[in-house]
PDB file of C-alpha atoms in Angstrom:
ATOM      1  CA  MET S   1      -1.738  18.100   2.409  1.00 91.00           C
ATOM      2  CA  LYS S   2      -1.768  14.349   2.205  1.00 94.00           C
ATOM      3  CA  ALA S   3      -0.083  11.576   4.160  1.00 95.00           C
ATOM      4  CA  LEU S   4       0.692   8.179   2.696  1.00 95.00           C
ATOM      5  CA  VAL S   5       1.093   5.332   5.176  1.00 96.00           C
ATOM      6  CA  TYR S   6       2.506   1.959   4.121  1.00 96.00           C
ATOM      7  CA  VAL S   7       2.052  -0.957   6.511  1.00 96.00           C
ATOM      8  CA  THR S   8       3.890  -4.212   5.828  1.00 95.00           C
ATOM      9  CA  LEU S   9       4.557  -7.364   7.780  1.00 95.00           C
ATOM     10  CA  LYS S  10       7.997  -7.396   9.377  1.00 96.00           C
ATOM     11  CA  LYS S  11      10.633  -9.206   7.342  1.00 93.00           C
ATOM     12  CA  THR S  12      10.772 -11.981   9.975  1.00 95.00           C
ATOM     13  CA  VAL S  13       7.019 -12.657   9.851  1.00 96.00           C
ATOM     14  CA  LEU S  14       5.720 -15.256   7.411  1.00 95.00           C
ATOM     15  CA  ASP S  15       3.333 -13.850   4.775  1.00 95.00           C
ATOM     16  CA  PRO S  16       1.237 -16.788   3.500  1.00 95.00           C
ATOM     17  CA  GLN S  17      -0.979 -14.495   1.401  1.00 95.00           C
ATOM     18  CA  GLY S  18       2.032 -13.099  -0.426  1.00 95.00           C
ATOM     19  CA  ALA S  19       3.497 -16.583  -0.879  1.00 96.00           C
ATOM     20  CA  THR S  20       0.211 -17.733  -2.441  1.00 96.00           C
ATOM     21  CA  ILE S  21       0.194 -14.792  -4.868  1.00 96.00           C
ATOM     22  CA  ALA S  22       3.829 -15.527  -5.841  1.00 96.00           C
ATOM     23  CA  ARG S  23       3.043 -19.223  -6.448  1.00 96.00           C
ATOM     24  CA  ALA S  24      -0.052 -18.338  -8.476  1.00 96.00           C
ATOM     25  CA  LEU S  25       1.922 -15.893 -10.641  1.00 96.00           C
ATOM     26  CA  ASN S  26       4.665 -18.478 -11.194  1.00 96.00           C
ATOM     27  CA  GLY S  27       1.983 -20.916 -12.336  1.00 96.00           C
ATOM     28  CA  MET S  28       0.487 -18.305 -14.672  1.00 95.00           C
ATOM     29  CA  GLY S  29       3.683 -17.995 -16.680  1.00 93.00           C
ATOM     30  CA  HIS S  30       5.611 -15.417 -14.662  1.00 93.00           C
ATOM     31  CA  PRO S  31       8.695 -17.336 -13.496  1.00 93.00           C
ATOM     32  CA  GLU S  32      10.542 -14.045 -12.878  1.00 93.00           C
ATOM     33  CA  ILE S  33       8.480 -13.417  -9.721  1.00 95.00           C
ATOM     34  CA  ALA S  34      10.703 -14.532  -6.817  1.00 96.00           C
ATOM     35  CA  ALA S  35       8.609 -13.407  -3.859  1.00 96.00           C
ATOM     36  CA  VAL S  36       5.587 -11.259  -3.026  1.00 96.00           C
ATOM     37  CA  ARG S  37       4.739  -9.570   0.260  1.00 95.00           C
ATOM     38  CA  GLN S  38       1.388  -7.914   0.695  1.00 95.00           C
ATOM     39  CA  GLY S  39       0.773  -4.844   2.777  1.00 95.00           C
ATOM     40  CA  LYS S  40      -1.754  -2.095   3.363  1.00 95.00           C
ATOM     41  CA  TYR S  41      -1.682   1.403   1.991  1.00 95.00           C
ATOM     42  CA  PHE S  42      -3.552   4.411   3.385  1.00 96.00           C
ATOM     43  CA  GLU S  43      -4.046   7.774   1.661  1.00 95.00           C
ATOM     44  CA  ILE S  44      -4.912  10.263   4.390  1.00 96.00           C
ATOM     45  CA  GLU S  45      -6.235  13.694   3.449  1.00 96.00           C
ATOM     46  CA  LEU S  46      -5.373  16.307   6.073  1.00 95.00           C
ATOM     47  CA  ALA S  47      -7.501  19.367   6.795  1.00 93.00           C
ATOM     48  CA  ASP S  48      -6.285  22.709   5.402  1.00 91.00           C
ATOM     49  CA  GLY S  49      -4.110  24.616   7.832  1.00 88.00           C
ATOM     50  CA  THR S  50      -2.504  21.531   9.387  1.00 87.00           C
ATOM     51  CA  SER S  51       1.207  22.178   9.979  1.00 90.00           C
ATOM     52  CA  ARG S  52       3.645  19.820   8.296  1.00 90.00           C
ATOM     53  CA  ALA S  53       5.649  19.148  11.481  1.00 89.00           C
ATOM     54  CA  GLY S  54       2.543  18.552  13.584  1.00 89.00           C
ATOM     55  CA  ALA S  55       1.090  16.286  10.917  1.00 91.00           C
ATOM     56  CA  ALA S  56       4.262  14.194  10.755  1.00 92.00           C
ATOM     57  CA  ALA S  57       4.257  13.635  14.522  1.00 92.00           C
ATOM     58  CA  ASN S  58       0.510  12.908  14.628  1.00 92.00           C
ATOM     59  CA  LEU S  59       0.604  10.554  11.679  1.00 94.00           C
ATOM     60  CA  ASP S  60       3.464   8.648  13.204  1.00 94.00           C
ATOM     61  CA  ARG S  61       1.402   8.097  16.335  1.00 94.00           C
ATOM     62  CA  ILE S  62      -1.701   7.161  14.300  1.00 95.00           C
ATOM     63  CA  ALA S  63       0.270   4.683  12.190  1.00 96.00           C
ATOM     64  CA  ALA S  64       1.760   3.017  15.273  1.00 95.00           C
ATOM     65  CA  ASP S  65      -1.433   2.956  17.379  1.00 93.00           C
ATOM     66  CA  VAL S  66      -4.257   2.455  14.901  1.00 94.00           C
ATOM     67  CA  LEU S  67      -3.164   1.516  11.400  1.00 96.00           C
ATOM     68  CA  SER S  68      -0.559  -1.118  12.229  1.00 96.00           C
ATOM     69  CA  ASN S  69       0.068  -3.863  14.743  1.00 96.00           C
ATOM     70  CA  PRO S  70       3.610  -3.102  15.940  1.00 94.00           C
ATOM     71  CA  VAL S  71       4.098  -6.685  17.125  1.00 96.00           C
ATOM     72  CA  ILE S  72       4.133  -8.090  13.594  1.00 96.00           C
ATOM     73  CA  GLU S  73       3.997  -5.069  11.284  1.00 96.00           C
ATOM     74  CA  GLU S  74       6.156  -2.104  10.446  1.00 96.00           C
ATOM     75  CA  TYR S  75       5.044   1.163   8.846  1.00 96.00           C
ATOM     76  CA  ARG S  76       6.380   4.053   6.844  1.00 95.00           C
ATOM     77  CA  VAL S  77       4.779   7.523   6.712  1.00 95.00           C
ATOM     78  CA  GLU S  78       5.246   9.986   3.846  1.00 94.00           C
ATOM     79  CA  ILE S  79       3.857  13.524   3.890  1.00 94.00           C
ATOM     80  CA  VAL S  80       3.218  14.847   0.361  1.00 92.00           C
ATOM     81  CA  ASP S  81       1.930  18.055  -1.346  1.00 80.00           C
TER      82      ASP S  81
ATOM     83  CA  MET A   1      15.222  -5.757  -8.492  1.00 91.00           C
ATOM     84  CA  LYS A   2      11.946  -5.037  -6.795  1.00 94.00           C
ATOM     85  CA  ALA A   3       8.577  -3.827  -7.973  1.00 95.00           C
ATOM     86  CA  LEU A   4       6.150  -1.924  -5.766  1.00 95.00           C
ATOM     87  CA  VAL A   5       2.502  -2.052  -6.778  1.00 96.00           C
ATOM     88  CA  TYR A   6      -0.088   0.238  -5.193  1.00 96.00           C
ATOM     89  CA  VAL A   7      -3.750  -0.616  -5.736  1.00 96.00           C
ATOM     90  CA  THR A   8      -6.410   1.892  -4.685  1.00 95.00           C
ATOM     91  CA  LEU A   9     -10.113   2.258  -5.267  1.00 95.00           C
ATOM     92  CA  LYS A  10     -10.928   4.713  -8.063  1.00 96.00           C
ATOM     93  CA  LYS A  11     -11.709   8.236  -6.848  1.00 93.00           C
ATOM     94  CA  THR A  12     -15.352   7.782  -7.903  1.00 95.00           C
ATOM     95  CA  VAL A  13     -15.831   4.586  -5.887  1.00 96.00           C
ATOM     96  CA  LEU A  14     -17.081   4.849  -2.310  1.00 95.00           C
ATOM     97  CA  ASP A  15     -14.591   3.514   0.295  1.00 95.00           C
ATOM     98  CA  PRO A  16     -16.629   2.681   3.429  1.00 95.00           C
ATOM     99  CA  GLN A  17     -13.612   1.129   5.165  1.00 95.00           C
ATOM    100  CA  GLY A  18     -11.603   4.327   4.725  1.00 95.00           C
ATOM    101  CA  ALA A  19     -14.570   6.439   5.856  1.00 96.00           C
ATOM    102  CA  THR A  20     -14.849   4.323   9.022  1.00 96.00           C
ATOM    103  CA  ILE A  21     -11.140   4.768   9.783  1.00 96.00           C
ATOM    104  CA  ALA A  22     -11.443   8.546   9.265  1.00 96.00           C
ATOM    105  CA  ARG A  23     -14.484   8.740  11.580  1.00 96.00           C
ATOM    106  CA  ALA A  24     -12.725   6.640  14.220  1.00 96.00           C
ATOM    107  CA  LEU A  25      -9.622   8.849  14.108  1.00 96.00           C
ATOM    108  CA  ASN A  26     -11.755  11.993  14.376  1.00 96.00           C
ATOM    109  CA  GLY A  27     -13.378  10.490  17.471  1.00 96.00           C
ATOM    110  CA  MET A  28      -9.985   9.624  18.939  1.00 94.00           C
ATOM    111  CA  GLY A  29      -8.904  13.258  19.008  1.00 93.00           C
ATOM    112  CA  HIS A  30      -7.500  13.701  15.502  1.00 93.00           C
ATOM    113  CA  PRO A  31      -9.807  16.345  13.973  1.00 93.00           C
ATOM    114  CA  GLU A  32      -7.156  17.148  11.336  1.00 93.00           C
ATOM    115  CA  ILE A  33      -7.940  13.910   9.466  1.00 95.00           C
ATOM    116  CA  ALA A  34     -10.242  14.943   6.609  1.00 96.00           C
ATOM    117  CA  ALA A  35     -10.498  11.659   4.715  1.00 96.00           C
ATOM    118  CA  VAL A  36      -8.885   8.232   4.501  1.00 96.00           C
ATOM    119  CA  ARG A  37      -8.799   5.853   1.561  1.00 96.00           C
ATOM    120  CA  GLN A  38      -7.428   2.374   2.019  1.00 95.00           C
ATOM    121  CA  GLY A  39      -5.581   0.430  -0.613  1.00 95.00           C
ATOM    122  CA  LYS A  40      -3.312  -2.547  -1.081  1.00 95.00           C
ATOM    123  CA  TYR A  41       0.427  -2.553  -1.426  1.00 95.00           C
ATOM    124  CA  PHE A  42       2.560  -5.332  -2.931  1.00 96.00           C
ATOM    125  CA  GLU A  43       6.330  -5.687  -2.703  1.00 95.00           C
ATOM    126  CA  ILE A  44       7.385  -8.002  -5.499  1.00 96.00           C
ATOM    127  CA  GLU A  45      10.896  -9.413  -5.559  1.00 96.00           C
ATOM    128  CA  LEU A  46      12.085 -10.172  -9.093  1.00 95.00           C
ATOM    129  CA  ALA A  47      14.556 -12.912  -9.976  1.00 93.00           C
ATOM    130  CA  ASP A  48      18.125 -11.843 -10.747  1.00 91.00           C
ATOM    131  CA  GLY A  49      18.730 -11.206 -14.428  1.00 89.00           C
ATOM    132  CA  THR A  50      15.244  -9.856 -15.133  1.00 87.00           C
ATOM    133  CA  SER A  51      15.492  -6.882 -17.486  1.00 90.00           C
ATOM    134  CA  ARG A  52      14.042  -3.602 -16.270  1.00 90.00           C
ATOM    135  CA  ALA A  53      12.009  -2.969 -19.429  1.00 89.00           C
ATOM    136  CA  GLY A  54      10.606  -6.484 -19.504  1.00 89.00           C
ATOM    137  CA  ALA A  55       9.783  -6.323 -15.800  1.00 90.00           C
ATOM    138  CA  ALA A  56       7.909  -3.033 -16.231  1.00 92.00           C
ATOM    139  CA  ALA A  57       5.751  -4.452 -19.024  1.00 92.00           C
ATOM    140  CA  ASN A  58       5.125  -7.738 -17.169  1.00 92.00           C
ATOM    141  CA  LEU A  59       4.321  -6.052 -13.893  1.00 94.00           C
ATOM    142  CA  ASP A  60       1.877  -3.743 -15.601  1.00 94.00           C
ATOM    143  CA  ARG A  61       0.035  -6.773 -16.981  1.00 94.00           C
ATOM    144  CA  ILE A  62       0.168  -8.569 -13.608  1.00 95.00           C
ATOM    145  CA  ALA A  63      -1.168  -5.501 -11.781  1.00 96.00           C
ATOM    146  CA  ALA A  64      -4.041  -5.110 -14.235  1.00 95.00           C
ATOM    147  CA  ASP A  65      -4.969  -8.810 -14.503  1.00 93.00           C
ATOM    148  CA  VAL A  66      -4.266 -10.260 -11.061  1.00 94.00           C
ATOM    149  CA  LEU A  67      -3.591  -7.698  -8.362  1.00 96.00           C
ATOM    150  CA  SER A  68      -6.372  -5.225  -9.107  1.00 96.00           C
ATOM    151  CA  ASN A  69      -9.956  -5.190 -10.293  1.00 96.00           C
ATOM    152  CA  PRO A  70      -9.871  -2.624 -13.109  1.00 94.00           C
ATOM    153  CA  VAL A  71     -13.622  -2.030 -12.855  1.00 96.00           C
ATOM    154  CA  ILE A  72     -13.330  -0.330  -9.470  1.00 96.00           C
ATOM    155  CA  GLU A  73      -9.591  -0.059  -8.764  1.00 96.00           C
ATOM    156  CA  GLU A  74      -6.592   1.687 -10.240  1.00 96.00           C
ATOM    157  CA  TYR A  75      -2.951   0.764  -9.782  1.00 96.00           C
ATOM    158  CA  ARG A  76       0.515   2.255  -9.936  1.00 95.00           C
ATOM    159  CA  VAL A  77       3.699   0.251 -10.530  1.00 95.00           C
ATOM    160  CA  GLU A  78       7.173   1.380  -9.427  1.00 94.00           C
ATOM    161  CA  ILE A  79      10.361  -0.512 -10.289  1.00 94.00           C
ATOM    162  CA  VAL A  80      13.117   0.088  -7.703  1.00 92.00           C
ATOM    163  CA  ASP A  81      16.778  -0.951  -7.097  1.00 80.00           C
TER     164      ASP A  81
END
């Protein structure tokens, strides 16, 4: 079983890195790019025999406590396989 | 319309950052975490009136040329909305 965790800056938080990428792409001949926001992505392999429900609860705690900064970031957890 | 781009290290490339996160989580009482791989995640807002087919082709080029290093990374593009 695998868990995918997506961590992004909250909508209200300025993302200068994303803004720079958007400006660079506009300058490189991609005027269709309106905005870019960058985030982090974690692929987490879970040990065999882990229960789906337990994993979901654990991963939620891990995402909130370790992988993201809840003051400025939000996260989304997906359990796959 | 929005494009989501996921950039991850190729399976054959060592990910010391992910290994460190996995070890830390194991030490914090999460023995069910077998492995972690970290990647990047981009949310790209496209200007109104962009065609879906054109966006897919453009985004594929952008992901390969700008957002990822094809020597060590692979990417996946999703067009949503």
